[in-house]
Coordinates of C-alpha atoms in Angstrom, one line a residue:
M1 CA -106.7 -74.8 -21.9
T2 CA -108.0 -72.5 -24.5
E3 CA -107.5 -72.9 -28.2
E4 CA -105.2 -70.0 -28.3
H5 CA -102.6 -71.5 -26.1
K6 CA -103.0 -75.2 -26.7
D7 CA -100.1 -75.4 -29.1
K8 CA -97.6 -73.4 -27.0
P9 CA -95.4 -75.2 -24.6
P10 CA -95.9 -74.4 -21.0
V11 CA -93.6 -71.8 -19.4
E12 CA -91.7 -72.9 -16.4
A13 CA -91.9 -70.5 -13.5
N14 CA -88.1 -70.3 -13.2
A15 CA -87.3 -70.2 -16.9
P16 CA -84.7 -67.4 -17.8
A17 CA -85.9 -64.3 -19.7
E18 CA -85.2 -64.0 -23.4
P19 CA -81.7 -62.6 -24.0
E20 CA -81.5 -58.8 -24.8
L21 CA -79.2 -59.4 -27.8
H22 CA -81.8 -61.8 -29.2
K23 CA -84.5 -59.2 -28.7
K24 CA -82.5 -56.5 -30.6
A25 CA -81.8 -58.8 -33.4
H26 CA -85.4 -59.7 -33.5
Y27 CA -86.3 -55.9 -33.6
D28 CA -83.7 -55.2 -36.4
S29 CA -85.0 -58.0 -38.4
D30 CA -88.4 -56.4 -38.5
G31 CA -87.1 -52.8 -39.2
S32 CA -86.0 -51.1 -42.4
R33 CA -82.4 -50.9 -43.6
W34 CA -82.4 -47.2 -42.9
Q35 CA -83.5 -47.8 -39.4
R36 CA -80.7 -50.4 -39.0
F37 CA -78.1 -47.8 -40.4
K38 CA -79.3 -45.1 -38.0
T39 CA -79.1 -47.4 -35.1
W40 CA -75.6 -48.5 -36.1
Y41 CA -74.4 -44.9 -36.8
S42 CA -75.8 -43.7 -33.4
D43 CA -74.1 -46.4 -31.5
R44 CA -70.7 -45.5 -32.9
K45 CA -70.8 -41.6 -32.8
K46 CA -67.1 -41.2 -31.7
V47 CA -66.0 -42.7 -35.0
T48 CA -68.8 -42.1 -37.4
I49 CA -69.1 -38.3 -37.0
P50 CA -65.3 -37.5 -37.6
V51 CA -65.2 -39.8 -40.6
T52 CA -68.3 -38.1 -42.0
L53 CA -66.7 -34.7 -41.8
V54 CA -63.5 -35.9 -43.5
L55 CA -65.5 -37.5 -46.3
L56 CA -67.5 -34.4 -46.8
A57 CA -64.4 -32.2 -47.0
V58 CA -62.9 -34.5 -49.5
M59 CA -66.0 -34.5 -51.7
L60 CA -66.2 -30.7 -51.6
G61 CA -62.5 -30.4 -52.3
L62 CA -62.9 -32.3 -55.5
I63 CA -65.0 -29.5 -56.9
P64 CA -62.8 -26.4 -57.7
F65 CA -65.3 -23.8 -56.7
T66 CA -66.2 -25.4 -53.4
R67 CA -62.5 -26.4 -52.8
Y68 CA -61.3 -22.7 -52.6
A69 CA -64.4 -21.5 -50.9
L70 CA -63.9 -24.1 -48.2
A71 CA -60.1 -23.6 -48.0
G72 CA -60.6 -19.8 -47.8
T73 CA -62.3 -20.2 -44.4
L74 CA -59.3 -22.1 -43.1
V75 CA -56.2 -21.4 -45.1
K76 CA -54.5 -18.0 -45.4
R77 CA -51.2 -17.3 -47.3
D78 CA -48.8 -14.4 -47.9
L79 CA -48.9 -13.1 -51.5
T80 CA -45.8 -11.5 -53.0
L81 CA -45.9 -9.5 -56.2
K82 CA -43.0 -8.0 -58.2
V83 CA -43.8 -4.9 -60.1
L84 CA -41.7 -4.2 -63.2
D85 CA -41.7 -1.4 -65.7
S86 CA -43.2 -2.9 -68.9
Q87 CA -40.7 -1.1 -71.2
T88 CA -37.4 -1.3 -69.3
N89 CA -38.2 -4.5 -67.2
T90 CA -36.7 -2.8 -64.2
P91 CA -38.2 -2.9 -60.7
V92 CA -40.8 -0.2 -59.9
S93 CA -40.5 0.9 -56.3
G94 CA -43.1 2.8 -54.4
A95 CA -46.0 1.2 -56.3
R96 CA -49.2 0.6 -54.3
V97 CA -50.5 -2.9 -54.3
S98 CA -54.1 -3.2 -53.0
F99 CA -56.6 -5.9 -52.1
G100 CA -59.7 -4.7 -50.4
N101 CA -58.7 -2.8 -47.3
L102 CA -55.2 -4.2 -47.4
S103 CA -52.4 -2.3 -49.2
T104 CA -48.6 -2.0 -49.2
D105 CA -45.9 -0.4 -51.3
T106 CA -43.2 -2.1 -53.3
D107 CA -39.6 -1.9 -52.0
A108 CA -36.4 -1.1 -53.9
S109 CA -36.5 -4.4 -55.6
G110 CA -40.1 -3.9 -56.8
K111 CA -41.5 -6.4 -54.4
A112 CA -44.6 -6.1 -52.1
T113 CA -46.1 -8.7 -49.8
L114 CA -49.7 -8.8 -48.6
R115 CA -50.0 -10.8 -45.5
R116 CA -52.6 -13.6 -44.7
I117 CA -54.7 -13.5 -47.8
K118 CA -57.5 -16.2 -48.0
A119 CA -56.8 -19.0 -50.4
G120 CA -58.7 -18.6 -53.6
S121 CA -59.0 -16.3 -56.6
H122 CA -58.9 -12.6 -55.9
N123 CA -58.6 -9.3 -57.7
F124 CA -55.7 -7.0 -57.0
L125 CA -54.9 -3.4 -58.0
V126 CA -51.4 -2.0 -58.7
T127 CA -51.1 1.8 -58.9
K128 CA -48.4 4.4 -59.1
K129 CA -48.2 8.0 -60.2
Y130 CA -47.3 8.5 -63.9
Y131 CA -48.1 4.8 -64.6
K132 CA -51.4 3.2 -65.8
D133 CA -53.3 1.4 -63.1
Q134 CA -53.1 -2.4 -63.5
S135 CA -55.8 -4.7 -62.2
L136 CA -55.2 -8.5 -62.1
S137 CA -56.8 -11.7 -60.9
L138 CA -54.5 -14.0 -59.0
L139 CA -55.1 -17.4 -57.4
V140 CA -53.8 -17.6 -53.8
P141 CA -52.8 -21.3 -53.6
I142 CA -53.9 -23.7 -50.9
L143 CA -50.4 -25.2 -50.6
N144 CA -47.7 -22.9 -49.3
K145 CA -45.8 -22.3 -52.5
K146 CA -43.2 -19.6 -52.4
E147 CA -44.2 -18.1 -55.6
V148 CA -43.7 -14.5 -56.7
F149 CA -46.1 -13.1 -59.2
S150 CA -44.9 -10.5 -61.7
V151 CA -46.9 -7.6 -63.1
G152 CA -45.9 -5.0 -65.6
L153 CA -46.8 -1.3 -65.4
T154 CA -47.0 0.9 -68.4
A155 CA -45.5 4.4 -68.0
T156 CA -47.5 7.5 -68.9
G157 CA -44.7 10.0 -68.6
R158 CA -41.0 10.3 -69.4
Q159 CA -38.6 7.7 -67.9
V160 CA -35.3 8.6 -66.3
R161 CA -32.7 6.4 -64.8
I162 CA -31.0 7.6 -61.6
E163 CA -27.7 6.2 -60.3
V164 CA -26.8 7.0 -56.7
A165 CA -23.3 6.5 -55.2
N166 CA -21.3 7.4 -52.1
V167 CA -19.4 10.6 -52.9
I168 CA -16.3 9.4 -51.0
N169 CA -15.8 5.8 -52.3
K170 CA -18.1 5.9 -55.3
K171 CA -19.9 2.7 -54.1
P172 CA -23.6 2.4 -55.2
L173 CA -26.2 3.1 -52.6
A174 CA -29.3 0.9 -52.2
N175 CA -32.6 2.0 -50.7
V176 CA -32.1 5.7 -51.5
K177 CA -35.6 7.3 -51.4
I178 CA -36.1 9.6 -54.4
E179 CA -39.1 12.0 -54.4
A180 CA -39.9 14.0 -57.5
A181 CA -43.2 15.5 -58.8
G182 CA -45.2 13.6 -56.3
A183 CA -43.7 10.3 -57.2
V184 CA -41.5 8.2 -54.9
S185 CA -38.9 5.5 -55.9
K186 CA -36.0 3.7 -54.2
T187 CA -32.7 2.5 -55.7
D188 CA -32.1 -1.2 -55.9
S189 CA -29.0 -3.1 -54.8
T190 CA -27.0 -1.6 -57.7
G191 CA -27.9 1.9 -56.7
S192 CA -30.2 2.4 -59.6
A193 CA -33.8 3.4 -60.0
V194 CA -36.1 4.2 -63.0
M195 CA -38.6 7.0 -62.4
V196 CA -41.4 8.2 -64.5
L197 CA -41.8 12.0 -64.5
P198 CA -44.3 14.4 -66.2
I199 CA -44.2 15.1 -69.9
G200 CA -43.2 18.6 -71.1
L201 CA -40.3 19.3 -68.7
S202 CA -36.5 19.1 -69.3
E203 CA -35.7 19.1 -65.6
Q204 CA -37.5 18.2 -62.4
K205 CA -36.5 19.0 -58.8
A206 CA -35.9 15.9 -56.7
K207 CA -35.0 15.1 -53.1
L208 CA -32.9 12.1 -52.2
S209 CA -32.6 10.7 -48.7
L210 CA -31.0 7.7 -47.0
E211 CA -30.2 7.0 -43.3
G212 CA -26.6 7.8 -42.6
Y213 CA -26.3 10.3 -45.4
N214 CA -27.1 14.0 -45.9
D215 CA -30.3 14.7 -47.8
A216 CA -29.7 16.1 -51.3
E217 CA -31.9 18.4 -53.4
V218 CA -31.0 18.0 -57.1
S219 CA -32.4 18.6 -60.6
I220 CA -33.2 15.5 -62.6
K221 CA -32.7 15.8 -66.3
I222 CA -35.5 14.5 -68.6
S223 CA -35.4 13.6 -72.3
N224 CA -38.3 13.2 -74.7
D225 CA -36.6 10.7 -76.9
K226 CA -34.6 8.4 -74.6
I227 CA -34.3 7.3 -71.0
Q228 CA -32.2 10.0 -69.5
Q229 CA -29.3 9.0 -67.3
N230 CA -28.7 10.9 -64.0
S231 CA -25.7 10.3 -61.7
I232 CA -26.0 11.6 -58.2
N233 CA -23.6 11.4 -55.2
L234 CA -24.7 11.4 -51.5
T235 CA -22.4 12.5 -48.7
P236 CA -22.2 10.6 -45.4
S237 CA -23.8 12.5 -42.6
G238 CA -21.8 14.3 -39.9
K239 CA -19.5 17.3 -39.7
I240 CA -15.7 17.8 -40.0
Y241 CA -14.2 20.5 -37.8
F242 CA -10.9 22.3 -38.5
L243 CA -9.1 25.6 -38.1
S244 CA -9.4 28.2 -40.9
K245 CA -7.7 31.5 -41.5
L246 CA -9.8 32.3 -44.6
S247 CA -11.4 35.3 -42.8
G248 CA -8.1 36.7 -41.7
K249 CA -8.6 35.4 -38.2
I250 CA -8.3 31.9 -36.9
D251 CA -11.8 30.5 -36.8
V252 CA -13.1 27.1 -35.9
V253 CA -15.1 25.9 -38.9
K254 CA -17.3 22.9 -39.7
T255 CA -18.4 21.4 -43.1
N256 CA -19.9 18.3 -44.5
L257 CA -17.6 15.5 -45.5
D258 CA -17.5 16.9 -49.0
G259 CA -16.8 20.4 -47.9
T260 CA -20.3 21.7 -48.4
A261 CA -22.5 23.6 -45.8
R262 CA -19.5 25.5 -44.5
E263 CA -20.2 27.2 -41.2
I264 CA -18.1 29.1 -38.6
V265 CA -18.4 27.5 -35.2
L266 CA -16.2 29.8 -33.2
T267 CA -15.2 33.2 -34.7
G268 CA -11.6 34.2 -34.1
T269 CA -10.9 37.3 -32.0
G270 CA -7.8 38.4 -34.0
K271 CA -5.6 37.8 -30.9
E272 CA -4.8 34.2 -31.8
D273 CA -1.2 33.1 -32.2
G274 CA -1.0 31.6 -35.7
R275 CA 1.9 29.3 -34.7
N276 CA 0.4 27.9 -31.6
T277 CA -3.4 27.6 -32.0
V278 CA -4.2 23.9 -32.0
L279 CA -7.4 21.9 -32.5
L280 CA -7.5 18.2 -31.7
A281 CA -10.6 16.0 -32.2
S282 CA -11.6 13.0 -30.1
R283 CA -11.8 9.7 -32.0
D284 CA -15.6 9.8 -32.2
W285 CA -15.6 13.5 -33.1
K286 CA -17.9 14.3 -30.2
Y287 CA -15.4 16.7 -28.6
L288 CA -12.6 19.0 -29.7
A289 CA -9.8 20.4 -27.6
L290 CA -8.8 23.9 -28.6
L291 CA -5.6 25.7 -27.4
S292 CA -6.0 29.3 -28.3
K293 CA -5.0 32.8 -27.2
R294 CA -8.4 34.6 -27.6
A295 CA -7.7 37.5 -25.2
G296 CA -4.8 39.1 -23.5
G297 CA -2.2 37.1 -21.7
G298 CA -1.3 33.5 -22.6
P299 CA -3.3 30.8 -24.4
S300 CA -6.2 29.0 -22.7
L301 CA -7.4 25.5 -23.2
Y302 CA -11.1 25.0 -24.3
M303 CA -13.4 22.1 -25.1
I304 CA -16.0 22.3 -27.9
S305 CA -18.9 19.8 -27.8
T306 CA -19.9 19.1 -31.4
A307 CA -23.5 18.1 -30.3
D308 CA -24.3 21.8 -29.9
D309 CA -21.0 23.6 -30.7
S310 CA -20.9 24.9 -27.1
L311 CA -17.5 26.2 -25.7
T312 CA -16.2 25.2 -22.2
L313 CA -13.1 26.5 -20.6
I314 CA -10.8 23.7 -19.4
D315 CA -7.8 25.6 -18.1
E316 CA -6.2 29.0 -18.1
G317 CA -3.7 31.2 -16.3
N318 CA 0.0 31.9 -16.3
A319 CA 1.0 28.4 -17.6
Y320 CA 2.4 26.7 -20.6
F321 CA 0.1 23.9 -21.8
E322 CA 1.6 20.8 -23.6
L323 CA -1.1 18.7 -25.2
T324 CA -1.0 14.9 -25.3
G325 CA -4.4 14.0 -26.7
W326 CA -7.7 12.2 -26.1
A327 CA -8.1 9.0 -24.1
G328 CA -11.7 8.2 -24.8
S329 CA -13.7 11.2 -23.6
N330 CA -10.8 12.5 -21.4
F331 CA -8.4 15.1 -22.7
I332 CA -4.8 14.6 -21.4
Y333 CA -2.3 17.5 -21.1
K334 CA 0.6 18.9 -19.1
A335 CA 0.5 22.3 -17.4
S336 CA 3.8 24.0 -16.5
R337 CA 3.1 27.0 -14.2
N338 CA 5.3 29.9 -15.1
N339 CA 5.0 31.5 -11.7
V340 CA 6.2 28.4 -9.8
Q341 CA 10.0 28.2 -9.4
L342 CA 12.3 25.2 -9.9
W343 CA 12.8 24.7 -6.2
Q344 CA 9.0 24.7 -5.5
T345 CA 6.5 21.9 -5.6
N346 CA 3.7 21.5 -8.1
R347 CA 5.6 23.3 -10.8
Q348 CA 4.2 20.8 -13.4
A349 CA 1.0 18.9 -13.4
L350 CA -0.4 16.1 -15.5
K351 CA -4.1 16.7 -16.0
S352 CA -7.2 15.0 -17.4
F353 CA -10.4 16.7 -18.4
D354 CA -13.5 14.5 -18.5
A355 CA -15.6 16.0 -21.4
Q356 CA -18.8 14.2 -20.3
S357 CA -18.8 15.4 -16.7
K358 CA -16.7 18.6 -17.4
K359 CA -14.5 17.6 -14.4
L360 CA -10.8 18.5 -14.3
I361 CA -8.6 15.9 -12.6
T362 CA -4.9 16.4 -11.6
L363 CA -3.3 13.0 -12.2
D364 CA 0.1 13.8 -10.9
Q365 CA 2.3 16.7 -9.9
T366 CA 6.1 17.3 -9.5
T367 CA 7.9 17.8 -6.2
A368 CA 11.0 19.8 -5.5
E369 CA 13.5 21.0 -2.8
G370 CA 15.8 24.0 -2.4
S371 CA 15.9 27.7 -1.9
G372 CA 16.7 29.4 -5.3
N373 CA 17.7 29.1 -8.9
Y374 CA 21.2 27.9 -7.9
D375 CA 20.0 25.6 -5.1
Y376 CA 17.3 23.2 -6.2
L377 CA 16.4 19.6 -6.6
T378 CA 13.4 19.3 -8.9
E379 CA 11.2 16.7 -10.5
D380 CA 10.3 17.0 -14.2
L381 CA 7.4 15.5 -16.2
G382 CA 8.8 13.8 -19.4
K383 CA 6.9 12.4 -22.4
V384 CA 3.3 11.4 -22.0
Y385 CA 1.5 8.8 -24.1
A386 CA -2.2 7.7 -24.0
Y387 CA -3.1 4.2 -25.1
E388 CA -6.4 2.4 -24.6
N389 CA -7.5 3.3 -21.0
Q390 CA -4.0 4.0 -19.7
I391 CA -1.7 7.1 -19.6
F392 CA 2.0 6.3 -19.6
Y393 CA 4.4 9.1 -18.5
I394 CA 8.0 9.7 -17.3
K395 CA 9.2 11.5 -14.3
N396 CA 12.9 12.6 -14.2
W397 CA 15.0 14.5 -11.7
S398 CA 17.5 17.3 -12.1
A399 CA 19.5 19.5 -9.6
S400 CA 21.7 22.6 -9.5
Y401 CA 25.3 21.6 -9.9
Y402 CA 26.6 23.2 -6.7
G403 CA 23.5 23.6 -4.7
S404 CA 23.3 22.3 -1.1
V405 CA 20.4 20.0 -1.9
A406 CA 22.0 18.5 -5.0
A407 CA 23.5 15.7 -3.0
G408 CA 20.0 14.4 -2.4
L409 CA 19.9 13.4 -6.1
S410 CA 21.7 10.2 -5.4
S411 CA 18.7 9.0 -3.4
K412 CA 16.2 9.8 -6.2
Q413 CA 15.0 7.6 -9.0
A414 CA 13.5 8.3 -12.4
T415 CA 10.2 6.4 -13.0
F416 CA 8.2 5.1 -15.9
N417 CA 4.6 5.3 -14.7
S418 CA 1.0 4.6 -15.6
I419 CA -2.4 5.9 -14.5
K420 CA -6.0 5.7 -15.7
P421 CA -7.6 8.9 -17.1
D422 CA -9.9 9.1 -14.1
G423 CA -6.9 9.2 -11.7
T424 CA -7.1 5.6 -10.5
A425 CA -4.6 2.7 -10.6
K426 CA -1.6 5.0 -10.4
K427 CA 1.8 3.1 -10.2
A428 CA 5.5 3.3 -11.0
I429 CA 6.0 0.4 -13.5
R430 CA 9.8 0.7 -13.4
S431 CA 12.4 2.8 -11.5
F432 CA 15.8 3.8 -12.7
P433 CA 18.7 4.8 -10.3
A434 CA 20.9 7.9 -10.5
D435 CA 24.2 7.9 -12.3
P436 CA 26.8 8.2 -9.6
D437 CA 29.1 10.1 -11.9
N438 CA 26.4 12.6 -12.9
P439 CA 25.4 14.8 -10.0
S440 CA 23.0 17.0 -12.0
S441 CA 20.2 14.7 -13.4
I442 CA 18.5 11.3 -13.7
N443 CA 16.9 11.0 -17.1
I444 CA 15.0 8.3 -19.0
D445 CA 13.4 8.8 -22.5
Q446 CA 10.7 6.9 -24.4
Q447 CA 9.8 6.2 -28.0
I448 CA 6.5 4.7 -29.3
K449 CA 7.5 1.8 -31.4
S450 CA 3.9 0.6 -32.0
P451 CA 0.6 1.2 -30.2
S452 CA 1.3 -1.3 -27.4
V453 CA 5.1 -1.2 -27.4
I454 CA 7.2 1.5 -25.8
L455 CA 10.9 1.7 -25.9
I456 CA 12.8 3.2 -22.9
R457 CA 16.4 4.5 -22.8
H458 CA 18.4 5.0 -19.6
Y459 CA 22.0 6.0 -19.2
D460 CA 23.5 4.1 -16.1
G461 CA 26.7 6.0 -15.9
N462 CA 28.6 3.7 -18.3
K463 CA 26.4 3.3 -21.3
D464 CA 22.9 3.6 -22.7
R465 CA 20.6 0.7 -21.7
F466 CA 17.4 0.0 -23.6
Y467 CA 14.2 -1.5 -22.4
V468 CA 10.9 -2.6 -23.9
Y469 CA 7.5 -2.1 -22.3
T470 CA 4.7 -4.5 -23.4
D471 CA 2.0 -6.5 -21.7
G472 CA 2.4 -4.6 -18.5
Q473 CA 6.1 -5.4 -18.1
V474 CA 9.5 -3.6 -18.7
K475 CA 12.3 -5.8 -19.9
E476 CA 15.8 -4.9 -21.0
D477 CA 16.5 -5.6 -24.7
S478 CA 20.2 -5.8 -25.6
S479 CA 19.4 -6.0 -29.3
I480 CA 18.4 -2.3 -29.3
T481 CA 21.3 0.1 -30.0
A482 CA 21.7 3.8 -29.8
D483 CA 21.8 3.9 -33.6
S484 CA 18.5 2.0 -34.0
Y485 CA 16.8 3.9 -31.1
Y486 CA 17.7 7.3 -32.4
G487 CA 17.9 6.5 -36.1
D488 CA 14.8 4.4 -36.8
S489 CA 11.7 6.2 -37.9
Y490 CA 8.7 5.7 -35.7
A491 CA 5.2 5.9 -37.2
T492 CA 2.3 7.7 -35.6
Y493 CA -0.5 5.2 -35.3
L494 CA -4.0 6.7 -35.3
L495 CA -6.5 4.5 -33.6
S496 CA -9.9 4.0 -35.3
P497 CA -13.0 5.0 -33.3
N498 CA -13.9 1.4 -32.4
G499 CA -10.3 0.7 -31.4
E500 CA -9.9 -2.2 -33.8
K501 CA -7.7 -0.6 -36.5
T502 CA -4.8 1.7 -36.9
F503 CA -3.9 4.2 -39.6
W504 CA -0.3 5.2 -40.2
S505 CA 2.2 6.2 -42.9
E506 CA 5.7 5.0 -43.8
S507 CA 8.2 6.1 -46.4
R508 CA 8.9 3.4 -49.0
D509 CA 10.9 4.0 -52.1
G510 CA 10.7 7.7 -51.5
K511 CA 6.9 7.7 -51.3
N512 CA 4.8 8.4 -48.3
T513 CA 2.8 5.2 -48.2
L514 CA -0.4 4.8 -46.1
F515 CA -1.5 1.7 -44.3
V516 CA -4.4 0.4 -42.3
G517 CA -3.7 -2.5 -39.8
N518 CA -4.9 -4.1 -36.7
E519 CA -5.1 -2.4 -33.3
D520 CA -1.4 -3.2 -32.6
G521 CA -0.2 -1.7 -35.9
R522 CA 0.5 -5.0 -37.5
D523 CA -0.9 -6.7 -40.7
G524 CA -0.8 -3.5 -42.5
K525 CA -2.8 -3.2 -45.8
L526 CA -1.6 -0.6 -48.2
V527 CA -4.4 1.9 -49.0
A528 CA -2.5 4.5 -50.9
S529 CA 1.0 5.2 -52.2
L530 CA 0.7 9.0 -52.3
S531 CA 3.9 10.9 -51.6
E532 CA 2.1 14.2 -51.2
Y533 CA -0.5 13.0 -48.6
N534 CA -0.1 12.4 -44.9
T535 CA -2.2 10.9 -42.2
Y536 CA -4.7 13.1 -40.4
G537 CA -7.3 10.9 -38.7
W538 CA -10.4 8.8 -39.0
Y539 CA -14.0 9.8 -39.6
T540 CA -16.1 7.0 -38.2
D541 CA -14.7 3.5 -38.9
D542 CA -15.3 3.8 -42.6
Y543 CA -13.3 6.8 -43.8
L544 CA -9.8 8.0 -43.5
L545 CA -8.7 11.7 -43.3
V546 CA -5.5 12.7 -45.0
S547 CA -3.8 16.1 -45.5
K548 CA -1.8 17.5 -48.3
N549 CA 0.9 20.3 -48.0
S550 CA -0.2 20.7 -44.4
S551 CA -3.0 22.9 -45.6
E552 CA -5.5 20.7 -47.6
L553 CA -7.9 18.2 -46.0
Y554 CA -9.2 15.1 -47.8
A555 CA -11.4 12.1 -47.1
M556 CA -11.0 8.6 -48.6
D557 CA -12.4 5.1 -48.1
N558 CA -11.0 3.0 -45.3
G559 CA -10.6 -0.2 -47.4
A560 CA -10.0 0.8 -51.0
K561 CA -7.2 2.4 -53.0
Q562 CA -8.7 5.6 -54.4
T563 CA -8.1 9.2 -55.1
P564 CA -9.0 11.2 -52.0
V565 CA -11.9 13.7 -52.1
K566 CA -11.0 17.2 -51.0
I567 CA -12.9 18.6 -48.1
S568 CA -11.3 22.0 -47.6
D569 CA -8.2 24.1 -47.1
Y570 CA -7.4 24.5 -43.5
H571 CA -4.9 26.2 -41.1
K572 CA -2.3 24.1 -39.5
P573 CA -0.1 25.4 -36.7
D574 CA 3.6 24.9 -36.4
Q575 CA 3.1 22.2 -33.8
T576 CA 3.1 18.6 -35.0
F577 CA 2.2 15.8 -32.7
Y578 CA 4.4 12.9 -33.9
G579 CA 3.8 9.7 -31.9
Y580 CA 0.4 11.0 -30.9
G581 CA -2.4 8.5 -31.3
G582 CA -5.0 9.8 -29.0
G583 CA -7.0 12.0 -31.4
Y584 CA -7.1 13.6 -34.8
G585 CA -5.7 16.7 -36.4
G586 CA -2.3 16.7 -34.8
L587 CA -0.2 15.8 -37.9

């Protein structure tokens, strides 16, 4: 055994190898501390690397400069500025707020929001014509604070205050765009805006615009020693149509709701009958029915489409036309043919004209029997009433007293009927028998008590019997008397365009009092106690139309007591459509 190995114990052939853990420990014990850390760090990468990144971010975040530089790569916030006039402290609308390639304009409240700005300190620029440019440095926070930064602009011109209101109800109008001398502003929630205009002028032309209103071109007054006040009214958009005899002929005329921009739509021919020329508007004012004698012979029935003021012939000929009104976009009327005799069928017809398709529909016609004016049994169309999507009408019978066919009257019945404007769902709701002691007629009559309630009178040979139609049924009502049926006053309920409200008048304490209620004519709210005004119609769901002295047309707010605003004088025929609720202009 050599000297080198004499002190070492012999190794057995089957002795186990030195454990790996022991070897590693032995290796570590001989390495440096850095080497030991590297080895430990490398063996635990799934934990050590994420922890390292977090620690690094925290360390950088503790330093303000690196904190926002780092956050700016990850965090983006919306920034809202409110721009105010430095003198009046009022919002400045239409000011341009810029940041790099991003820019936006302030709204009517003076606010502007730039979207997704990196967190950190940035420079912004605020500009508007006739104001000094304003630059400012703002810190976009890391945390999502809902903060609005204010900035004041200094005017370089003369300041004016502009108040804008609705010409009908005098309510302030927000978001009205005002353009003058190259500057643009918008009114705030109170209808007010402060503008800065060039020095050296006493007036400046301006244009005002707002959706739902007619544009207005006005002159803004400017003062050198004070903030000049300017009050301006805007008129709701749309046109009012009516008859006018101002030219000496009966013309169809249209104007704005305040009477401006007057224009003749259909020039009269000079042949019109001043007593019987009628114009009735649909509830949405899209269509007008015109009964007019424009040439030789009798009057004809026309439709005017207000979309383009085009004229369409509905019906003409040797007939007498009795107008009922509009049921949606269908115009309902009766036609009595002058050349059809009492003993002949189809002497009278109930008709419906669809304004959209321009299709004329015959809803019902009368029948008859006999051979001459002294020998007939004929059917007659009675009162017609349109409500919602139903047409209610009466059919009666009459006979010559001594005619050979008069005996057939005993087998006939008067009927209370309904049908839809398109001619469907036709039915006799209730039939009434002949009076055995009256060999010449079977008659029933109706009164419109409220929009959905119809009163019916029938004489049974002994006395008048009264019935009430509501909810699809006719029931006898013994509480109704002849005095109440004939003596009570029945209001004319004008249905609003959306069908949710009614407008009517009642006489109270000697004054003609105006009400707006629900679709059934109940829960009436007094809107005016004006003895000289009467109901005329609606214009949209927001405004009421009233007439004065049957020759002056006015507009007023739907929900407020106020003095009506005059639209124009107009021509009213002798015909008045009491109980008519299917359109406007009949009262």
